[in-house]
mmCIF file of C-alpha atoms in Angstrom:
data_model
loop_
_atom_site.group_PDB
_atom_site.id
_atom_site.type_symbol
_atom_site.label_atom_id
_atom_site.label_comp_id
_atom_site.label_asym_id
_atom_site.label_seq_id
_atom_site.Cartn_x
_atom_site.Cartn_y
_atom_site.Cartn_z
ATOM 1 C CA GLU A 1 -4.697 45.494 21.820
ATOM 2 C CA VAL A 2 -2.447 44.788 24.766
ATOM 3 C CA GLN A 3 1.008 43.503 23.810
ATOM 4 C CA LEU A 4 3.969 42.541 25.868
ATOM 5 C CA VAL A 5 7.043 41.580 23.907
ATOM 6 C CA GLU A 6 10.089 40.239 25.632
ATOM 7 C CA SER A 7 13.575 40.261 24.092
ATOM 8 C CA GLY A 8 17.153 39.902 25.017
ATOM 9 C CA GLY A 9 17.304 36.156 25.753
ATOM 10 C CA GLY A 10 20.078 33.893 24.532
ATOM 11 C CA LEU A 11 23.019 31.711 25.583
ATOM 12 C CA VAL A 12 25.386 32.989 28.285
ATOM 13 C CA GLN A 13 28.141 31.309 30.277
ATOM 14 C CA PRO A 14 27.790 30.757 34.022
ATOM 15 C CA GLY A 15 28.724 33.880 35.893
ATOM 16 C CA GLY A 16 27.775 36.022 32.955
ATOM 17 C CA SER A 17 25.100 38.743 32.613
ATOM 18 C CA LEU A 18 22.141 39.384 30.417
ATOM 19 C CA LYS A 19 19.441 42.056 30.228
ATOM 20 C CA LEU A 20 15.955 41.252 29.211
ATOM 21 C CA SER A 21 13.392 43.823 27.893
ATOM 22 C CA CYS A 22 9.602 43.797 27.973
ATOM 23 C CA ALA A 23 8.102 46.244 25.490
ATOM 24 C CA ALA A 24 4.568 47.110 26.332
ATOM 25 C CA SER A 25 1.665 48.680 24.280
ATOM 26 C CA GLY A 26 -2.125 48.971 24.358
ATOM 27 C CA PHE A 27 -2.546 49.916 27.994
ATOM 28 C CA THR A 28 -1.511 52.563 30.526
ATOM 29 C CA PHE A 29 1.952 51.464 31.433
ATOM 30 C CA SER A 30 2.312 53.937 34.252
ATOM 31 C CA GLY A 31 -0.719 52.474 35.953
ATOM 32 C CA SER A 32 0.801 49.017 35.977
ATOM 33 C CA ALA A 33 3.289 47.001 37.970
ATOM 34 C CA MET A 34 5.465 44.722 35.824
ATOM 35 C CA HIS A 35 6.418 41.228 36.971
ATOM 36 C CA TRP A 36 8.797 38.633 35.706
ATOM 37 C CA VAL A 37 8.099 34.972 35.876
ATOM 38 C CA ARG A 38 10.246 32.033 34.655
ATOM 39 C CA GLN A 39 9.741 28.460 33.783
ATOM 40 C CA ALA A 40 12.417 25.922 33.435
ATOM 41 C CA SER A 41 11.763 23.190 30.849
ATOM 42 C CA GLY A 42 9.217 20.736 32.124
ATOM 43 C CA LYS A 43 8.868 22.559 35.492
ATOM 44 C CA GLY A 44 6.394 24.840 37.124
ATOM 45 C CA LEU A 45 6.048 28.642 37.188
ATOM 46 C CA GLU A 46 8.427 30.571 39.353
ATOM 47 C CA TRP A 47 7.865 34.192 40.286
ATOM 48 C CA VAL A 48 11.094 36.190 39.796
ATOM 49 C CA GLY A 49 10.437 39.825 40.739
ATOM 50 C CA ARG A 50 8.417 42.933 40.088
ATOM 51 C CA ILE A 51 8.612 46.660 40.004
ATOM 52 C CA ARG A 52 5.630 48.827 40.959
ATOM 53 C CA ASN A 53 4.619 52.079 39.357
ATOM 54 C CA LYS A 54 5.694 55.664 40.243
ATOM 55 C CA ALA A 55 2.717 56.126 42.495
ATOM 56 C CA ASN A 56 4.072 53.184 44.532
ATOM 57 C CA SER A 57 7.615 54.564 44.523
ATOM 58 C CA TYR A 58 8.765 52.079 41.932
ATOM 59 C CA ALA A 59 9.097 49.494 44.707
ATOM 60 C CA THR A 60 10.852 46.325 43.783
ATOM 61 C CA ALA A 61 10.781 42.803 45.186
ATOM 62 C CA TYR A 62 12.533 39.562 44.324
ATOM 63 C CA ALA A 63 12.362 35.912 44.861
ATOM 64 C CA ALA A 64 15.021 34.615 47.279
ATOM 65 C CA SER A 65 16.574 32.521 44.536
ATOM 66 C CA VAL A 66 17.524 35.653 42.553
ATOM 67 C CA ASN A 67 17.795 38.381 45.226
ATOM 68 C CA GLY A 68 21.081 40.254 44.966
ATOM 69 C CA ARG A 69 21.676 38.958 41.431
ATOM 70 C CA PHE A 70 18.719 40.229 39.432
ATOM 71 C CA THR A 71 17.406 43.773 39.201
ATOM 72 C CA VAL A 72 13.934 44.810 37.825
ATOM 73 C CA SER A 73 13.679 48.358 36.337
ATOM 74 C CA ARG A 74 11.439 50.293 34.037
ATOM 75 C CA ASP A 75 11.402 53.246 31.659
ATOM 76 C CA ASP A 76 7.906 54.777 31.681
ATOM 77 C CA SER A 77 8.809 57.060 28.787
ATOM 78 C CA GLU A 78 9.564 54.020 26.605
ATOM 79 C CA ASN A 79 6.823 51.707 28.089
ATOM 80 C CA THR A 80 9.442 49.111 28.719
ATOM 81 C CA ALA A 81 10.408 46.971 31.702
ATOM 82 C CA PHE A 82 13.771 45.304 32.159
ATOM 83 C CA LEU A 83 15.317 42.421 34.035
ATOM 84 C CA GLN A 84 19.048 42.735 34.582
ATOM 85 C CA MET A 85 20.538 39.309 35.424
ATOM 86 C CA ASN A 86 24.029 39.096 36.836
ATOM 87 C CA GLY A 87 25.967 36.149 38.185
ATOM 88 C CA LEU A 88 23.916 33.715 36.153
ATOM 89 C CA LYS A 89 23.825 30.064 37.145
ATOM 90 C CA THR A 90 22.871 27.032 35.167
ATOM 91 C CA GLU A 91 19.687 26.756 37.235
ATOM 92 C CA ASP A 92 18.601 30.153 35.882
ATOM 93 C CA THR A 93 18.056 28.439 32.503
ATOM 94 C CA ALA A 94 14.328 29.037 31.699
ATOM 95 C CA VAL A 95 11.798 30.855 29.642
ATOM 96 C CA TYR A 96 11.309 34.301 31.121
ATOM 97 C CA TYR A 97 7.849 35.976 30.922
ATOM 98 C CA CYS A 98 6.904 39.519 31.781
ATOM 99 C CA ALA A 99 3.379 40.023 33.025
ATOM 100 C CA ARG A 100 1.238 43.008 33.887
ATOM 101 C CA PHE A 101 -0.410 43.675 37.274
ATOM 102 C CA ASP A 102 -3.109 46.366 37.595
ATOM 103 C CA GLU A 103 -1.965 48.810 40.240
ATOM 104 C CA ILE A 104 -5.354 50.542 40.231
ATOM 105 C CA ALA A 105 -7.588 47.503 40.907
ATOM 106 C CA LEU A 106 -4.658 45.678 42.595
ATOM 107 C CA VAL A 107 -5.260 42.475 40.668
ATOM 108 C CA PRO A 108 -3.338 40.403 38.181
ATOM 109 C CA THR A 109 -4.218 40.786 34.524
ATOM 110 C CA PRO A 110 -4.329 38.232 31.677
ATOM 111 C CA ASN A 111 -1.520 40.091 29.976
ATOM 112 C CA TRP A 112 1.627 38.051 29.573
ATOM 113 C CA GLY A 113 4.365 38.154 26.946
ATOM 114 C CA GLN A 114 5.306 35.173 24.832
ATOM 115 C CA GLY A 115 8.486 34.678 26.730
ATOM 116 C CA THR A 116 12.196 34.753 25.911
ATOM 117 C CA LEU A 117 14.561 31.820 26.421
ATOM 118 C CA VAL A 118 17.622 32.245 28.573
ATOM 119 C CA THR A 119 20.186 29.347 28.528
ATOM 120 C CA VAL A 120 23.027 29.382 30.984
ATOM 121 C CA SER A 121 25.672 26.933 29.879
ATOM 122 C CA SER A 122 29.355 26.622 29.182
ATOM 123 C CA ASP B 1 7.523 33.535 53.239
ATOM 124 C CA ILE B 2 4.129 32.071 52.583
ATOM 125 C CA GLN B 3 4.161 28.666 50.784
ATOM 126 C CA MET B 4 1.498 27.573 48.412
ATOM 127 C CA THR B 5 0.692 23.908 48.178
ATOM 128 C CA GLN B 6 -1.526 22.416 45.561
ATOM 129 C CA SER B 7 -3.248 18.970 45.513
ATOM 130 C CA PRO B 8 -3.356 16.704 43.815
ATOM 131 C CA SER B 9 -0.165 17.029 41.742
ATOM 132 C CA SER B 10 -1.939 15.254 38.877
ATOM 133 C CA LEU B 11 -5.409 13.918 38.080
ATOM 134 C CA SER B 12 -7.083 11.903 35.420
ATOM 135 C CA ALA B 13 -10.812 12.303 34.944
ATOM 136 C CA SER B 14 -13.491 11.521 32.322
ATOM 137 C CA VAL B 15 -15.128 14.086 30.047
ATOM 138 C CA GLY B 16 -18.084 15.543 31.875
ATOM 139 C CA ASP B 17 -16.624 14.809 35.333
ATOM 140 C CA ARG B 18 -16.579 17.474 38.071
ATOM 141 C CA VAL B 19 -12.916 18.260 38.980
ATOM 142 C CA THR B 20 -11.687 20.076 42.061
ATOM 143 C CA ILE B 21 -8.148 21.270 42.637
ATOM 144 C CA THR B 22 -7.081 22.527 46.077
ATOM 145 C CA CYS B 23 -4.547 25.214 46.988
ATOM 146 C CA ARG B 24 -3.391 25.875 50.519
ATOM 147 C CA ALA B 25 -1.527 28.796 51.783
ATOM 148 C CA SER B 26 0.757 28.375 54.807
ATOM 149 C CA GLN B 27 -0.625 31.668 56.197
ATOM 150 C CA GLY B 28 -3.829 33.576 55.579
ATOM 151 C CA ILE B 29 -3.949 35.621 52.364
ATOM 152 C CA SER B 30 -7.527 36.787 52.491
ATOM 153 C CA ASN B 31 -8.846 36.421 48.913
ATOM 154 C CA TYR B 32 -5.652 37.535 47.142
ATOM 155 C CA LEU B 33 -5.462 34.396 45.050
ATOM 156 C CA ALA B 34 -5.378 33.766 41.302
ATOM 157 C CA TRP B 35 -5.667 30.579 39.194
ATOM 158 C CA TYR B 36 -3.886 30.131 35.883
ATOM 159 C CA GLN B 37 -4.257 27.517 33.141
ATOM 160 C CA GLN B 38 -1.242 26.593 31.053
ATOM 161 C CA LYS B 39 -1.668 24.267 28.087
ATOM 162 C CA PRO B 40 1.359 22.483 26.718
ATOM 163 C CA GLY B 41 3.659 24.816 24.819
ATOM 164 C CA GLN B 42 1.544 27.837 25.639
ATOM 165 C CA VAL B 43 1.666 30.978 27.793
ATOM 166 C CA PRO B 44 -0.189 30.709 31.115
ATOM 167 C CA GLU B 45 -3.667 32.203 30.994
ATOM 168 C CA LEU B 46 -5.520 33.893 33.911
ATOM 169 C CA LEU B 47 -8.660 32.016 34.834
ATOM 170 C CA ILE B 48 -9.701 33.575 38.188
ATOM 171 C CA TYR B 49 -8.578 36.372 40.466
ATOM 172 C CA ALA B 50 -9.726 37.534 43.876
ATOM 173 C CA ALA B 51 -10.153 33.819 44.654
ATOM 174 C CA SER B 52 -13.572 33.662 42.835
ATOM 175 C CA THR B 53 -13.814 36.297 40.120
ATOM 176 C CA LEU B 54 -13.874 34.809 36.652
ATOM 177 C CA GLN B 55 -11.663 36.512 34.190
ATOM 178 C CA SER B 56 -13.568 37.832 31.208
ATOM 179 C CA GLY B 57 -13.919 35.172 28.446
ATOM 180 C CA VAL B 58 -13.302 32.213 30.679
ATOM 181 C CA PRO B 59 -15.979 29.522 30.370
ATOM 182 C CA SER B 60 -18.493 29.461 33.227
ATOM 183 C CA ARG B 61 -17.622 25.814 33.967
ATOM 184 C CA PHE B 62 -14.612 27.134 35.895
ATOM 185 C CA SER B 63 -15.184 28.502 39.369
ATOM 186 C CA GLY B 64 -13.068 29.423 42.285
ATOM 187 C CA GLY B 65 -13.714 29.479 45.997
ATOM 188 C CA GLY B 66 -12.091 29.977 49.398
ATOM 189 C CA SER B 67 -10.557 32.568 51.579
ATOM 190 C CA GLY B 68 -7.871 32.728 54.145
ATOM 191 C CA THR B 69 -5.704 29.675 53.664
ATOM 192 C CA ASP B 70 -7.848 27.140 51.710
ATOM 193 C CA PHE B 71 -8.931 27.648 48.045
ATOM 194 C CA THR B 72 -10.445 25.512 45.328
ATOM 195 C CA LEU B 73 -10.683 25.624 41.574
ATOM 196 C CA THR B 74 -13.526 23.643 40.190
ATOM 197 C CA ILE B 75 -14.255 22.505 36.620
ATOM 198 C CA SER B 76 -17.938 21.577 36.699
ATOM 199 C CA SER B 77 -17.858 19.380 33.565
ATOM 200 C CA LEU B 78 -14.440 18.534 32.266
ATOM 201 C CA GLN B 79 -13.918 19.090 28.516
ATOM 202 C CA PRO B 80 -11.073 17.818 26.305
ATOM 203 C CA GLU B 81 -9.772 21.385 25.857
ATOM 204 C CA ASP B 82 -9.203 21.616 29.587
ATOM 205 C CA VAL B 83 -6.214 19.376 29.493
ATOM 206 C CA ALA B 84 -3.598 21.504 31.044
ATOM 207 C CA THR B 85 -1.527 22.317 34.158
ATOM 208 C CA TYR B 86 -3.220 24.577 36.613
ATOM 209 C CA TYR B 87 -1.431 26.950 39.076
ATOM 210 C CA CYS B 88 -2.536 29.020 41.949
ATOM 211 C CA GLN B 89 -0.649 32.223 42.876
ATOM 212 C CA LYS B 90 -0.893 34.406 45.934
ATOM 213 C CA TYR B 91 -0.619 38.189 45.340
ATOM 214 C CA ASN B 92 -1.347 39.740 48.731
ATOM 215 C CA SER B 93 2.338 40.681 49.078
ATOM 216 C CA ALA B 94 5.735 39.779 47.621
ATOM 217 C CA PRO B 95 6.899 37.165 46.923
ATOM 218 C CA LEU B 96 4.013 36.318 44.667
ATOM 219 C CA THR B 97 4.505 32.618 45.048
ATOM 220 C CA PHE B 98 2.926 29.964 42.736
ATOM 221 C CA GLY B 99 1.773 26.515 43.767
ATOM 222 C CA GLN B 100 3.666 23.634 42.221
ATOM 223 C CA GLY B 101 0.938 22.943 39.658
ATOM 224 C CA THR B 102 -1.759 20.294 39.042
ATOM 225 C CA LYS B 103 -1.671 18.437 35.747
ATOM 226 C CA VAL B 104 -5.198 17.566 34.431
ATOM 227 C CA GLU B 105 -5.580 14.724 31.948
ATOM 228 C CA ILE B 106 -8.580 12.972 30.357
ATOM 229 C CA LYS B 107 -9.120 9.356 31.313
#
């Protein structure tokens, strides 16, 4: 059974940092790209960023709204993806999901985590 | 960056109605388009990828079409359990932008 479990969310002050983790199981992690998507309360889905697999040079990409502040990384030995968030703003408050993208077939998959809530507030 | 625009933003239809949602890309994306369904309080679920390929387990009343810049998601016979917000997403290249969503309700 495929599982993606996010952790690391919480309350942080504006300007602070937080690192989210996404622990994966039940599929070939090294064959997947890992994406982060967020959703503010009552709002739509916003793609945040992604990291591709080793075969694709671990290439990263980010939404303009987080570029330069957020960093996606992965540890294939631990089947875990990370989202390092620095310089947090109140508008970064959202539920953050990790999601798997199949690098072999080059298609999205139905595999999403349950999400972790990040609240940026003083 | 390519923008994704969905229409309508919301709709209300009767059970059994045929419902169509449109997603337009500001530039051509071939068929690199996915549709997601998100019910209140739940995680988004993948319905369709490659514009028209139904994800395993998704009811056959859902279908997708289009290529290039114009895409559709059709529910052939709306059911009460289809009440949700639907999102399109491009995935030909980063950023993998979502549409703003279409909220579907029962009349």
